Every structure is written in C-alpha cells, then in structure tokens.
Amino acid sequence: MNQEKCSCDNQTSQTVFACSGAADLGQLSDLVARRMHLQGDRQMKCLAFIGAGIDSMINSVRDSDMLVIDGCPLDCGKLTMERNQLTNYTHIRLTDLGFIKGETPANPKNVEEAYCRVDKALKSN
C-alpha cells in the first residue's frame, strides 16, 4: 500500500471528505476520495477531524470548495458537517448515482465507475 503523507494541515482551495464507513459503499466513497486526491482533483481531508470538532482544522477548510461523498442515505458525512456548522459544500450520495449498498464491492471496476459518476455529477452542478 502507498504510504501517503497526511494532508490535513495543507491549505487548498478544493477539498474532499468521504464517509469511510464499514459497508461496501463507505469503502467505495473513501476510495473515490483517495483517487481524487492522488490525481490532484481535490485534496482529501479527514472527516474525523470535523467529527471531533477540532476548531483549528475545521477553520482551515471552512472557505474551501468542499465535496462530501456519502455512500448511502444515512448521510454520515453530511450530518458530520452540519453538526459542526459547515454548510457550504457539495454533497454526493453514491446510492443516488445508482450504486446499491450491500451489492457493490469496492473493486477496481466499481471504483472507476463511481469516480466517473461523481465527476459527472460535479460537472452538472
């Protein structure tokens, strides 16, 4: 596995947060966000620092163009943002893009398809 340096402290104008839940779509959300980061589309940030309420970290992303990717209608990522007074973000849910929780393994084919669908959804906003 690639060892990536933490980018939480890096300032950037475009960020991505993912619900990295235990279900297949949580894993898929995470892998799509990581791909966006590795390809230079957006800088992946840790949803955990939002959930933990770390003010300095929250303030470091508050003015960025934030994308939150959730896997399913539980919207854990979206709720984490809202509970920490972050409302200026784009929210994408993989189930809204045709993926089915419990039936979508996080394999390379599905990561590619999810990445393409998220990209298309972003461009249509």
N, CA, C and O atoms as a Tinker XYZ file with bonds, in Angstrom:
   500  protein
     1  N      0.847000   -1.181000    0.000000    73     2
     2  CA     0.000000    0.000000    0.000000    64     1     3
     3  C      0.887000    1.236000    0.000000    63     2     4     5
     4  O      1.909000    1.268000    0.685000    81     3
     5  N      0.506000    2.242000   -0.755000    73     3     6
     6  CA     1.227000    3.505000   -0.775000    64     5     7
     7  C      1.156000    4.184000    0.579000    63     6     8     9
     8  O      0.094000    4.238000    1.199000    81     7
     9  N      2.261000    4.690000    1.028000    73     7    10
    10  CA     2.289000    5.473000    2.257000    64     9    11
    11  C      2.142000    6.940000    1.870000    63    10    12    13
    12  O      3.060000    7.526000    1.297000    81    11
    13  N      1.024000    7.517000    2.170000    73    11    14
    14  CA     0.768000    8.903000    1.842000    64    13    15
    15  C      0.972000    9.772000    3.074000    63    14    16    17
    16  O      0.554000    9.413000    4.175000    81    15
    17  N      1.600000   10.885000    2.886000    73    15    18
    18  CA     1.780000   11.848000    3.959000    64    17    19
    19  C      0.429000   12.500000    4.247000    63    18    20    21
    20  O     -0.338000   12.786000    3.327000    81    19
    21  N      0.152000   12.726000    5.498000    73    19    22
    22  CA    -1.099000   13.374000    5.893000    64    21    23
    23  C     -1.187000   14.758000    5.268000    63    22    24    25
    24  O     -0.217000   15.516000    5.284000    81    23
    25  N     -2.340000   15.082000    4.724000    73    23    26
    26  CA    -2.526000   16.394000    4.095000    64    25    27
    27  C     -3.491000   17.269000    4.892000    63    26    28    29
    28  O     -3.933000   18.308000    4.403000    81    27
    29  N     -3.819000   16.856000    6.107000    73    27    30
    30  CA    -4.808000   17.604000    6.884000    64    29    31
    31  C     -4.400000   19.045000    7.143000    63    30    32    33
    32  O     -5.254000   19.930000    7.188000    81    31
    33  N     -3.103000   19.295000    7.315000    73    31    34
    34  CA    -2.650000   20.659000    7.599000    64    33    35
    35  C     -2.408000   21.489000    6.349000    63    34    36    37
    36  O     -2.218000   22.701000    6.448000    81    35
    37  N     -2.409000   20.870000    5.179000    73    35    38
    38  CA    -2.145000   21.597000    3.947000    64    37    39
    39  C     -3.341000   22.472000    3.574000    63    38    40    41
    40  O     -4.488000   22.030000    3.636000    81    39
    41  N     -3.063000   23.696000    3.194000    73    39    42
    42  CA    -4.110000   24.598000    2.729000    64    41    43
    43  C     -4.380000   24.320000    1.255000    63    42    44    45
    44  O     -3.452000   24.095000    0.478000    81    43
    45  N     -5.637000   24.337000    0.880000    73    43    46
    46  CA    -6.009000   24.102000   -0.512000    64    45    47
    47  C     -7.367000   24.729000   -0.774000    63    46    48    49
    48  O     -8.125000   24.998000    0.157000    81    47
    49  N     -7.669000   24.960000   -2.037000    73    47    50
    50  CA    -8.947000   25.581000   -2.371000    64    49    51
    51  C    -10.050000   24.559000   -2.632000    63    50    52    53
    52  O    -11.231000   24.901000   -2.562000    81    51
    53  N     -9.687000   23.312000   -2.932000    73    51    54
    54  CA   -10.682000   22.274000   -3.209000    64    53    55
    55  C    -10.405000   21.050000   -2.351000    63    54    56    57
    56  O     -9.317000   20.475000   -2.396000    81    55
    57  N    -11.404000   20.661000   -1.570000    73    55    58
    58  CA   -11.240000   19.540000   -0.655000    64    57    59
    59  C    -12.303000   18.482000   -0.903000    63    58    60    61
    60  O    -13.346000   18.750000   -1.500000    81    59
    61  N    -12.017000   17.273000   -0.430000    73    59    62
    62  CA   -12.986000   16.178000   -0.494000    64    61    63
    63  C    -12.946000   15.425000    0.829000    63    62    64    65
    64  O    -11.879000   15.129000    1.365000    81    63
    65  N    -14.129000   15.126000    1.337000    73    63    66
    66  CA   -14.326000   14.338000    2.548000    64    65    67
    67  C    -15.179000   13.141000    2.166000    63    66    68    69
    68  O    -16.076000   13.257000    1.330000    81    67
    69  N    -14.907000   11.993000    2.770000    73    67    70
    70  CA   -15.685000   10.803000    2.447000    64    69    71
    71  C    -16.148000   10.107000    3.709000    63    70    72    73
    72  O    -15.420000   10.011000    4.697000    81    71
    73  N    -17.382000    9.623000    3.651000    73    71    74
    74  CA   -17.817000    8.677000    4.660000    64    73    75
    75  C    -17.013000    7.416000    4.366000    63    74    76    77
    76  O    -17.100000    6.862000    3.270000    81    75
    77  N    -16.253000    6.976000    5.316000    73    75    78
    78  CA   -15.430000    5.772000    5.112000    64    77    79
    79  C    -15.983000    4.642000    5.961000    63    78    80    81
    80  O    -15.237000    3.931000    6.634000    81    79
    81  N    -17.290000    4.485000    5.921000    73    79    82
    82  CA   -17.979000    3.506000    6.748000    64    81    83
    83  C    -17.615000    2.069000    6.435000    63    82    84    85
    84  O    -16.894000    1.790000    5.477000    81    83
    85  N    -18.120000    1.167000    7.248000    73    83    86
    86  CA   -17.792000   -0.255000    7.157000    64    85    87
    87  C    -18.467000   -0.962000    5.985000    63    86    88    89
    88  O    -18.000000   -2.019000    5.558000    81    87
    89  N    -19.542000   -0.409000    5.462000    73    87    90
    90  CA   -20.246000   -1.040000    4.343000    64    89    91
    91  C    -19.465000   -0.849000    3.043000    63    90    92    93
    92  O    -18.550000   -0.030000    2.962000    81    91
    93  N    -19.842000   -1.611000    2.048000    73    91    94
    94  CA   -19.165000   -1.532000    0.755000    64    93    95
    95  C    -19.179000   -0.121000    0.178000    63    94    96    97
    96  O    -18.184000    0.317000   -0.399000    81    95
    97  N    -20.288000    0.596000    0.324000    73    95    98
    98  CA   -20.357000    1.946000   -0.243000    64    97    99
    99  C    -19.546000    2.956000    0.559000    63    98   100   101
   100  O    -19.106000    3.964000    0.007000    81    99
   101  N    -19.342000    2.707000    1.844000    73    99   102
   102  CA   -18.435000    3.541000    2.629000    64   101   103
   103  C    -17.007000    3.376000    2.132000    63   102   104   105
   104  O    -16.272000    4.352000    1.979000    81   103
   105  N    -16.627000    2.133000    1.885000    73   103   106
   106  CA   -15.293000    1.874000    1.355000    64   105   107
   107  C    -15.146000    2.465000   -0.042000    63   106   108   109
   108  O    -14.102000    3.026000   -0.376000    81   107
   109  N    -16.177000    2.340000   -0.849000    73   107   110
   110  CA   -16.136000    2.894000   -2.194000    64   109   111
   111  C    -16.022000    4.419000   -2.148000    63   110   112   113
   112  O    -15.254000    4.999000   -2.916000    81   111
   113  N    -16.771000    5.074000   -1.262000    73   111   114
   114  CA   -16.684000    6.535000   -1.099000    64   113   115
   115  C    -15.260000    6.947000   -0.759000    63   114   116   117
   116  O    -14.721000    7.900000   -1.321000    81   115
   117  N    -14.662000    6.213000    0.171000    73   115   118
   118  CA   -13.296000    6.502000    0.594000    64   117   119
   119  C    -12.321000    6.354000   -0.572000    63   118   120   121
   120  O    -11.465000    7.214000   -0.777000    81   119
   121  N    -12.443000    5.286000   -1.325000    73   119   122
   122  CA   -11.521000    5.050000   -2.434000    64   121   123
   123  C    -11.673000    6.075000   -3.550000    63   122   124   125
   124  O    -10.691000    6.437000   -4.199000    81   123
   125  N    -12.896000    6.545000   -3.776000    73   123   126
   126  CA   -13.105000    7.602000   -4.774000    64   125   127
   127  C    -12.435000    8.892000   -4.300000    63   126   128   129
   128  O    -11.765000    9.564000   -5.084000    81   127
   129  N    -12.608000    9.240000   -3.036000    73   127   130
   130  CA   -11.965000   10.448000   -2.499000    64   129   131
   131  C    -10.439000   10.336000   -2.583000    63   130   132   133
   132  O     -9.760000   11.302000   -2.932000    81   131
   133  N     -9.909000    9.162000   -2.264000    73   131   134
   134  CA    -8.460000    8.953000   -2.348000    64   133   135
   135  C     -7.962000    9.073000   -3.794000    63   134   136   137
   136  O     -6.880000    9.604000   -4.046000    81   135
   137  N     -8.757000    8.579000   -4.724000    73   135   138
   138  CA    -8.365000    8.709000   -6.132000    64   137   139
   139  C     -8.364000   10.178000   -6.547000    63   138   140   141
   140  O     -7.451000   10.629000   -7.238000    81   139
   141  N     -9.377000   10.919000   -6.129000    73   139   142
   142  CA    -9.427000   12.350000   -6.443000    64   141   143
   143  C     -8.179000   13.047000   -5.894000    63   142   144   145
   144  O     -7.598000   13.910000   -6.552000    81   143
   145  N     -7.781000   12.662000   -4.691000    73   143   146
   146  CA    -6.598000   13.245000   -4.060000    64   145   147
   147  C     -5.334000   12.886000   -4.842000    63   146   148   149
   148  O     -4.525000   13.758000   -5.160000    81   147
   149  N     -5.174000   11.614000   -5.146000    73   147   150
   150  CA    -3.966000   11.162000   -5.847000    64   149   151
   151  C     -3.845000   11.745000   -7.251000    63   150   152   153
   152  O     -2.738000   11.970000   -7.741000    81   151
   153  N     -4.982000   11.989000   -7.895000    73   151   154
   154  CA    -4.969000   12.549000   -9.250000    64   153   155
   155  C     -4.888000   14.065000   -9.243000    63   154   156   157
   156  O     -4.792000   14.686000  -10.301000    81   155
   157  N     -4.926000   14.666000   -8.061000    73   155   158
   158  CA    -4.808000   16.117000   -7.966000    64   157   159
   159  C     -6.102000   16.870000   -8.205000    63   158   160   161
   160  O     -6.086000   18.092000   -8.358000    81   159
   161  N     -7.229000   16.159000   -8.240000    73   159   162
   162  CA    -8.523000   16.818000   -8.441000    64   161   163
   163  C     -8.892000   17.669000   -7.223000    63   162   164   165
   164  O     -9.315000   18.817000   -7.358000    81   163
   165  N     -8.726000   17.093000   -6.047000    73   163   166
   166  CA    -9.056000   17.736000   -4.775000    64   165   167
   167  C     -8.125000   17.165000   -3.715000    63   166   168   169
   168  O     -7.553000   16.089000   -3.892000    81   167
   169  N     -7.980000   17.881000   -2.632000    73   167   170
   170  CA    -7.181000   17.359000   -1.537000    64   169   171
   171  C     -8.106000   16.675000   -0.538000    63   170   172   173
   172  O     -9.047000   17.282000   -0.027000    81   171
   173  N     -7.825000   15.412000   -0.270000    73   171   174
   174  CA    -8.645000   14.666000    0.685000    64   173   175
   175  C     -8.328000   15.140000    2.092000    63   174   176   177
   176  O     -7.168000   15.281000    2.479000    81   175
   177  N     -9.378000   15.379000    2.835000    73   175   178
   178  CA    -9.261000   15.769000    4.237000    64   177   179
   179  C     -9.986000   14.736000    5.078000    63   178   180   181
   180  O    -10.833000   13.996000    4.577000    81   179
   181  N     -9.654000   14.690000    6.336000    73   179   182
   182  CA   -10.166000   13.679000    7.252000    64   181   183
   183  C    -11.504000   14.118000    7.863000    63   182   184   185
   184  O    -11.569000   15.120000    8.576000    81   183
   185  N    -12.543000   13.374000    7.582000    73   183   186
   186  CA   -13.850000   13.668000    8.162000    64   185   187
   187  C    -13.811000   13.553000    9.688000    63   186   188   189
   188  O    -14.612000   14.174000   10.387000    81   187
   189  N    -12.876000   12.756000   10.193000    73   187   190
   190  CA   -12.767000   12.567000   11.647000    64   189   191
   191  C    -12.428000   13.869000   12.362000    63   190   192   193
   192  O    -12.923000   14.093000   13.467000    81   191
   193  N    -11.604000   14.737000   11.776000    73   191   194
   194  CA   -11.311000   15.986000   12.482000    64   193   195
   195  C    -12.523000   16.899000   12.525000    63   194   196   197
   196  O    -12.656000   17.714000   13.439000    81   195
   197  N    -13.404000   16.772000   11.550000    73   195   198
   198  CA   -14.667000   17.511000   11.608000    64   197   199
   199  C    -15.516000   16.937000   12.742000    63   198   200   201
   200  O    -16.014000   17.677000   13.590000    81   199
   201  N    -15.675000   15.617000   12.748000    73   199   202
   202  CA   -16.475000   14.957000   13.779000    64   201   203
   203  C    -15.953000   15.212000   15.177000    63   202   204   205
   204  O    -16.730000   15.319000   16.126000    81   203
   205  N    -14.636000   15.310000   15.308000    73   203   206
   206  CA   -14.025000   15.550000   16.619000    64   205   207
   207  C    -14.162000   17.005000   17.053000    63   206   208   209
   208  O    -13.895000   17.340000   18.207000    81   207
   209  N    -14.578000   17.865000   16.130000    73   207   210
   210  CA   -14.775000   19.273000   16.473000    64   209   211
   211  C    -13.484000   20.032000   16.699000    63   210   212   213
   212  O    -13.446000   20.947000   17.522000    81   211
   213  N    -12.422000   19.675000   15.984000    73   211   214
   214  CA   -11.137000   20.355000   16.142000    64   213   215
   215  C    -11.211000   21.683000   15.390000    63   214   216   217
   216  O    -11.045000   21.736000   14.171000    81   215
   217  N    -11.461000   22.748000   16.141000    73   215   218
   218  CA   -11.745000   24.061000   15.549000    64   217   219
   219  C    -10.679000   24.543000   14.577000    63   218   220   221
   220  O    -11.017000   25.042000   13.504000    81   219
   221  N     -9.407000   24.410000   14.920000    73   219   222
   222  CA    -8.362000   24.914000   14.029000    64   221   223
   223  C     -8.396000   24.194000   12.685000    63   222   224   225
   224  O     -8.175000   24.813000   11.644000    81   223
   225  N     -8.673000   22.893000   12.701000    73   223   226
   226  CA    -8.734000   22.127000   11.460000    64   225   227
   227  C    -10.004000   22.478000   10.674000    63   226   228   229
   228  O     -9.970000   22.623000    9.452000    81   227
   229  N    -11.109000   22.608000   11.388000    73   227   230
   230  CA   -12.367000   22.982000   10.735000    64   229   231
   231  C    -12.219000   24.336000   10.068000    63   230   232   233
   232  O    -12.645000   24.519000    8.928000    81   231
   233  N    -11.620000   25.282000   10.768000    73   231   234
   234  CA   -11.435000   26.623000   10.207000    64   233   235
   235  C    -10.508000   26.611000    9.001000    63   234   236   237
   236  O    -10.626000   27.466000    8.123000    81   235
   237  N     -9.589000   25.654000    8.948000    73   235   238
   238  CA    -8.652000   25.595000    7.821000    64   237   239
   239  C     -9.328000   25.177000    6.519000    63   238   240   241
   240  O     -8.783000   25.420000    5.443000    81   239
   241  N    -10.502000   24.553000    6.593000    73   239   242
   242  CA   -11.210000   24.126000    5.380000    64   241   243
   243  C    -12.500000   24.896000    5.131000    63   242   244   245
   244  O    -13.113000   24.757000    4.073000    81   243
   245  N    -12.909000   25.698000    6.092000    73   243   246
   246  CA   -14.210000   26.380000    6.028000    64   245   247
   247  C    -14.434000   27.129000    4.714000    63   246   248   249
   248  O    -15.547000   27.129000    4.188000    81   247
   249  N    -13.400000   27.761000    4.182000    73   247   250
   250  CA   -13.555000   28.557000    2.959000    64   249   251
   251  C    -13.167000   27.810000    1.692000    63   250   252   253
   252  O    -13.098000   28.410000    0.620000    81   251
   253  N    -12.911000   26.512000    1.801000    73   251   254
   254  CA   -12.554000   25.742000    0.601000    64   253   255
   255  C    -13.816000   25.294000   -0.130000    63   254   256   257
   256  O    -14.918000   25.320000    0.419000    81   255
   257  N    -13.630000   24.890000   -1.358000    73   255   258
   258  CA   -14.697000   24.300000   -2.161000    64   257   259
   259  C    -14.786000   22.836000   -1.726000    63   258   260   261
   260  O    -14.048000   21.987000   -2.225000    81   259
   261  N    -15.701000   22.549000   -0.788000    73   259   262
   262  CA   -15.772000   21.231000   -0.159000    64   261   263
   263  C    -16.740000   20.307000   -0.885000    63   262   264   265
   264  O    -17.827000   20.710000   -1.302000    81   263
   265  N    -16.313000   19.060000   -1.021000    73   263   266
   266  CA   -17.138000   17.985000   -1.543000    64   265   267
   267  C    -17.230000   16.924000   -0.458000    63   266   268   269
   268  O    -16.214000   16.517000    0.107000    81   267
   269  N    -18.440000   16.477000   -0.168000    73   267   270
   270  CA   -18.662000   15.394000    0.789000    64   269   271
   271  C    -19.291000   14.236000    0.021000    63   270   272   273
   272  O    -20.330000   14.399000   -0.619000    81   271
   273  N    -18.653000   13.062000    0.089000    73   271   274
   274  CA   -19.176000   11.881000   -0.583000    64   273   275
   275  C    -19.680000   10.906000    0.477000    63   274   276   277
   276  O    -18.911000   10.420000    1.307000    81   275
   277  N    -20.973000   10.629000    0.438000    73   275   278
   278  CA   -21.581000    9.617000    1.293000    64   277   279
   279  C    -21.933000    8.419000    0.437000    63   278   280   281
   280  O    -22.214000    8.552000   -0.754000    81   279
   281  N    -21.917000    7.250000    1.052000    73   279   282
   282  CA   -22.274000    6.050000    0.314000    64   281   283
   283  C    -23.764000    5.816000    0.259000    63   282   284   285
   284  O    -24.295000    5.414000   -0.776000    81   283
   285  N    -24.447000    6.066000    1.370000    73   283   286
   286  CA   -25.855000    5.683000    1.473000    64   285   287
   287  C    -26.694000    6.789000    2.102000    63   286   288   289
   288  O    -26.146000    7.809000    2.520000    81   287
   289  N    -28.000000    6.611000    2.176000    73   287   290
   290  CA   -28.902000    7.637000    2.702000    64   289   291
   291  C    -28.751000    7.953000    4.199000    63   290   292   293
   292  O    -29.404000    8.870000    4.696000    81   291
   293  N    -27.917000    7.221000    4.913000    73   291   294
   294  CA   -27.673000    7.615000    6.307000    64   293   295
   295  C    -26.972000    8.965000    6.365000    63   294   296   297
   296  O    -27.090000    9.681000    7.359000    81   295
   297  N    -26.245000    9.319000    5.310000    73   295   298
   298  CA   -25.599000   10.630000    5.177000    64   297   299
   299  C    -24.707000   10.991000    6.360000    63   298   300   301
   300  O    -24.769000   12.112000    6.865000    81   299
   301  N    -23.886000   10.058000    6.798000    73   299   302
   302  CA   -22.998000   10.307000    7.942000    64   301   303
   303  C    -22.053000   11.484000    7.693000    63   302   304   305
   304  O    -21.814000   12.292000    8.591000    81   303
   305  N    -21.523000   11.577000    6.485000    73   303   306
   306  CA   -20.633000   12.694000    6.162000    64   305   307
   307  C    -21.358000   14.019000    6.219000    63   306   308   309
   308  O    -20.875000   14.976000    6.824000    81   307
   309  N    -22.507000   14.076000    5.594000    73   307   310
   310  CA   -23.306000   15.308000    5.575000    64   309   311
   311  C    -23.694000   15.726000    6.989000    63   310   312   313
   312  O    -23.582000   16.901000    7.341000    81   311
   313  N    -24.146000   14.780000    7.795000    73   311   314
   314  CA   -24.542000   15.100000    9.168000    64   313   315
   315  C    -23.355000   15.571000   10.006000    63   314   316   317
   316  O    -23.500000   16.459000   10.846000    81   315
   317  N    -22.194000   14.981000    9.781000    73   315   318
   318  CA   -20.991000   15.412000   10.486000    64   317   319
   319  C    -20.675000   16.865000   10.161000    63   318   320   321
   320  O    -20.327000   17.643000   11.049000    81   319
   321  N    -20.796000   17.226000    8.906000    73   319   322
   322  CA   -20.540000   18.620000    8.501000    64   321   323
   323  C    -21.550000   19.563000    9.158000    63   322   324   325
   324  O    -21.168000   20.579000    9.738000    81   323
   325  N    -22.829000   19.227000    9.065000    73   323   326
   326  CA   -23.868000   20.099000    9.599000    64   325   327
   327  C    -23.748000   20.281000   11.107000    63   326   328   329
   328  O    -23.962000   21.381000   11.616000    81   327
   329  N    -23.411000   19.220000   11.821000    73   327   330
   330  CA   -23.278000   19.316000   13.284000    64   329   331
   331  C    -22.091000   20.164000   13.705000    63   330   332   333
   332  O    -21.968000   20.533000   14.873000    81   331
   333  N    -21.229000   20.470000   12.767000    73   331   334
   334  CA   -20.078000   21.325000   13.050000    64   333   335
   335  C    -20.172000   22.643000   12.286000    63   334   336   337
   336  O    -19.160000   23.276000   11.984000    81   335
   337  N    -21.409000   23.044000   11.980000    73   335   338
   338  CA   -21.722000   24.330000   11.357000    64   337   339
   339  C    -21.028000   24.552000   10.014000    63   338   340   341
   340  O    -20.697000   25.685000    9.664000    81   339
   341  N    -20.812000   23.485000    9.273000    73   339   342
   342  CA   -20.298000   23.594000    7.913000    64   341   343
   343  C    -21.449000   23.294000    6.962000    63   342   344   345
   344  O    -21.966000   22.177000    6.933000    81   343
   345  N    -21.845000   24.291000    6.189000    73   343   346
   346  CA   -22.999000   24.129000    5.302000    64   345   347
   347  C    -22.680000   24.434000    3.845000    63   346   348   349
   348  O    -23.487000   24.146000    2.961000    81   347
   349  N    -21.520000   25.009000    3.588000    73   347   350
   350  CA   -21.176000   25.410000    2.226000    64   349   351
   351  C    -20.335000   24.317000    1.559000    63   350   352   353
   352  O    -19.111000   24.418000    1.480000    81   351
   353  N    -21.016000   23.274000    1.083000    73   351   354
   354  CA   -20.333000   22.155000    0.453000    64   353   355
   355  C    -21.270000   21.502000   -0.557000    63   354   356   357
   356  O    -22.484000   21.699000   -0.524000    81   355
   357  N    -20.682000   20.730000   -1.442000    73   355   358
   358  CA   -21.445000   19.919000   -2.382000    64   357   359
   359  C    -21.532000   18.512000   -1.794000    63   358   360   361
   360  O    -20.534000   17.958000   -1.333000    81   359
   361  N    -22.721000   17.951000   -1.817000    73   359   362
   362  CA   -22.938000   16.621000   -1.253000    64   361   363
   363  C    -23.328000   15.662000   -2.368000    63   362   364   365
   364  O    -24.236000   15.942000   -3.152000    81   363
   365  N    -22.634000   14.530000   -2.433000    73   363   366
   366  CA   -22.963000   13.488000   -3.401000    64   365   367
   367  C    -23.129000   12.172000   -2.650000    63   366   368   369
   368  O    -22.294000   11.801000   -1.825000    81   367
   369  N    -24.217000   11.478000   -2.951000    73   367   370
   370  CA   -24.523000   10.184000   -2.327000    64   369   371
   371  C    -24.455000    9.108000   -3.412000    63   370   372   373
   372  O    -25.127000    9.204000   -4.439000    81   371
   373  N    -23.639000    8.089000   -3.171000    73   371   374
   374  CA   -23.445000    7.047000   -4.189000    64   373   375
   375  C    -24.724000    6.297000   -4.529000    63   374   376   377
   376  O    -24.898000    5.885000   -5.676000    81   375
   377  N    -25.631000    6.106000   -3.565000    73   375   378
   378  CA   -26.879000    5.421000   -3.892000    64   377   379
   379  C    -27.708000    6.247000   -4.875000    63   378   380   381
   380  O    -28.464000    5.685000   -5.667000    81   379
   381  N    -27.574000    7.567000   -4.833000    73   379   382
   382  CA   -28.277000    8.419000   -5.791000    64   381   383
   383  C    -27.689000    8.295000   -7.193000    63   382   384   385
   384  O    -28.320000    8.682000   -8.177000    81   383
   385  N    -26.484000    7.756000   -7.274000    73   383   386
   386  CA   -25.819000    7.577000   -8.570000    64   385   387
   387  C    -25.968000    6.153000   -9.096000    63   386   388   389
   388  O    -25.321000    5.772000  -10.071000    81   387
   389  N    -26.834000    5.363000   -8.436000    73   387   390
   390  CA   -27.149000    4.030000   -8.927000    64   389   391
   391  C    -26.434000    2.881000   -8.249000    63   390   392   393
   392  O    -26.635000    1.729000   -8.633000    81   391
   393  N    -25.610000    3.154000   -7.259000    73   391   394
   394  CA   -24.911000    2.078000   -6.554000    64   393   395
   395  C    -25.809000    1.535000   -5.448000    63   394   396   397
   396  O    -26.580000    2.282000   -4.846000    81   395
   397  N    -25.710000    0.240000   -5.183000    73   395   398
   398  CA   -26.588000   -0.415000   -4.216000    64   397   399
   399  C    -25.777000   -0.906000   -3.028000    63   398   400   401
   400  O    -24.832000   -1.681000   -3.174000    81   399
   401  N    -26.170000   -0.436000   -1.846000    73   399   402
   402  CA   -25.489000   -0.827000   -0.622000    64   401   403
   403  C    -25.636000   -2.335000   -0.417000    63   402   404   405
   404  O    -26.727000   -2.892000   -0.541000    81   403
   405  N    -24.516000   -2.977000   -0.100000    73   403   406
   406  CA   -24.515000   -4.414000    0.110000    64   405   407
   407  C    -24.337000   -5.223000   -1.160000    63   406   408   409
   408  O    -24.207000   -6.446000   -1.109000    81   407
   409  N    -24.332000   -4.542000   -2.306000    73   407   410
   410  CA   -24.203000   -5.237000   -3.594000    64   409   411
   411  C    -23.123000   -4.639000   -4.485000    63   410   412   413
   412  O    -23.035000   -4.971000   -5.667000    81   411
   413  N    -22.299000   -3.755000   -3.920000    73   411   414
   414  CA   -21.316000   -3.049000   -4.735000    64   413   415
   415  C    -19.929000   -3.169000   -4.097000    63   414   416   417
   416  O    -19.503000   -2.278000   -3.362000    81   415
   417  N    -19.231000   -4.260000   -4.375000    73   415   418
   418  CA   -17.896000   -4.404000   -3.789000    64   417   419
   419  C    -16.962000   -3.291000   -4.264000    63   418   420   421
   420  O    -17.084000   -2.792000   -5.383000    81   419
   421  N    -16.049000   -2.920000   -3.406000    73   419   422
   422  CA   -15.099000   -1.846000   -3.730000    64   421   423
   423  C    -13.929000   -2.407000   -4.528000    63   422   424   425
   424  O    -12.785000   -2.396000   -4.073000    81   423
   425  N    -14.232000   -2.891000   -5.711000    73   423   426
   426  CA   -13.202000   -3.427000   -6.598000    64   425   427
   427  C    -12.792000   -2.340000   -7.605000    63   426   428   429
   428  O    -13.473000   -1.320000   -7.717000    81   427
   429  N    -11.706000   -2.543000   -8.324000    73   427   430
   430  CA   -11.236000   -1.511000   -9.254000    64   429   431
   431  C    -12.289000   -1.057000  -10.271000    63   430   432   433
   432  O    -12.369000    0.130000  -10.590000    81   431
   433  N    -13.084000   -1.982000  -10.775000    73   431   434
   434  CA   -14.128000   -1.619000  -11.754000    64   433   435
   435  C    -15.143000   -0.656000  -11.140000    63   434   436   437
   436  O    -15.499000    0.346000  -11.759000    81   435
   437  N    -15.609000   -0.954000   -9.927000    73   435   438
   438  CA   -16.602000   -0.093000   -9.281000    64   437   439
   439  C    -16.004000    1.232000   -8.823000    63   438   440   441
   440  O    -16.691000    2.254000   -8.828000    81   439
   441  N    -14.732000    1.225000   -8.428000    73   439   442
   442  CA   -14.075000    2.491000   -8.070000    64   441   443
   443  C    -14.020000    3.394000   -9.296000    63   442   444   445
   444  O    -14.323000    4.584000   -9.208000    81   443
   445  N    -13.639000    2.837000  -10.427000    73   443   446
   446  CA   -13.581000    3.619000  -11.670000    64   445   447
   447  C    -14.958000    4.164000  -12.038000    63   446   448   449
   448  O    -15.098000    5.336000  -12.386000    81   447
   449  N    -15.962000    3.311000  -11.959000    73   447   450
   450  CA   -17.325000    3.736000  -12.309000    64   449   451
   451  C    -17.820000    4.817000  -11.345000    63   450   452   453
   452  O    -18.404000    5.810000  -11.778000    81   451
   453  N    -17.593000    4.631000  -10.060000    73   451   454
   454  CA   -18.024000    5.629000   -9.076000    64   453   455
   455  C    -17.288000    6.946000   -9.277000    63   454   456   457
   456  O    -17.895000    8.015000   -9.203000    81   455
   457  N    -16.000000    6.877000   -9.527000    73   455   458
   458  CA   -15.211000    8.088000   -9.779000    64   457   459
   459  C    -15.795000    8.853000  -10.966000    63   458   460   461
   460  O    -15.976000   10.068000  -10.895000    81   459
   461  N    -16.085000    8.152000  -12.040000    73   459   462
   462  CA   -16.641000    8.790000  -13.249000    64   461   463
   463  C    -18.016000    9.394000  -12.974000    63   462   464   465
   464  O    -18.312000   10.497000  -13.436000    81   463
   465  N    -18.853000    8.684000  -12.232000    73   463   466
   466  CA   -20.194000    9.201000  -11.930000    64   465   467
   467  C    -20.131000   10.409000  -10.993000    63   466   468   469
   468  O    -20.900000   11.357000  -11.158000    81   467
   469  N    -19.232000   10.387000  -10.020000    73   467   470
   470  CA   -19.067000   11.539000   -9.128000    64   469   471
   471  C    -18.575000   12.731000   -9.933000    63   470   472   473
   472  O    -19.081000   13.841000   -9.772000    81   471
   473  N    -17.597000   12.509000  -10.796000    73   471   474
   474  CA   -17.073000   13.592000  -11.645000    64   473   475
   475  C    -18.170000   14.189000  -12.511000    63   474   476   477
   476  O    -18.271000   15.408000  -12.642000    81   475
   477  N    -18.985000   13.334000  -13.097000    73   475   478
   478  CA   -20.095000   13.799000  -13.952000    64   477   479
   479  C    -21.111000   14.589000  -13.109000    63   478   480   481
   480  O    -21.605000   15.628000  -13.548000    81   479
   481  N    -21.416000   14.102000  -11.918000    73   479   482
   482  CA   -22.366000   14.806000  -11.039000    64   481   483
   483  C    -21.819000   16.172000  -10.645000    63   482   484   485
   484  O    -22.572000   17.144000  -10.588000    81   483
   485  N    -20.528000   16.257000  -10.376000    73   483   486
   486  CA   -19.916000   17.547000  -10.030000    64   485   487
   487  C    -20.006000   18.526000  -11.191000    63   486   488   489
   488  O    -20.280000   19.709000  -10.994000    81   487
   489  N    -19.780000   18.038000  -12.380000    73   487   490
   490  CA   -19.802000   18.916000  -13.560000    64   489   491
   491  C    -21.211000   19.382000  -13.891000    63   490   492   493
   492  O    -21.380000   20.420000  -14.531000    81   491
   493  N    -22.227000   18.635000  -13.469000    73   491   494
   494  CA   -23.603000   19.033000  -13.778000    64   493   495
   495  C    -24.176000   19.978000  -12.726000    63   494   496   497
   496  O    -25.263000   20.525000  -12.912000    81   495
   497  N    -23.456000   20.175000  -11.629000    73   495   498
   498  CA   -23.926000   21.116000  -10.578000    64   497   499
   499  C    -23.680000   22.546000  -10.961000    63   498   500
   500  O    -24.010000   23.455000  -10.199000    81   499
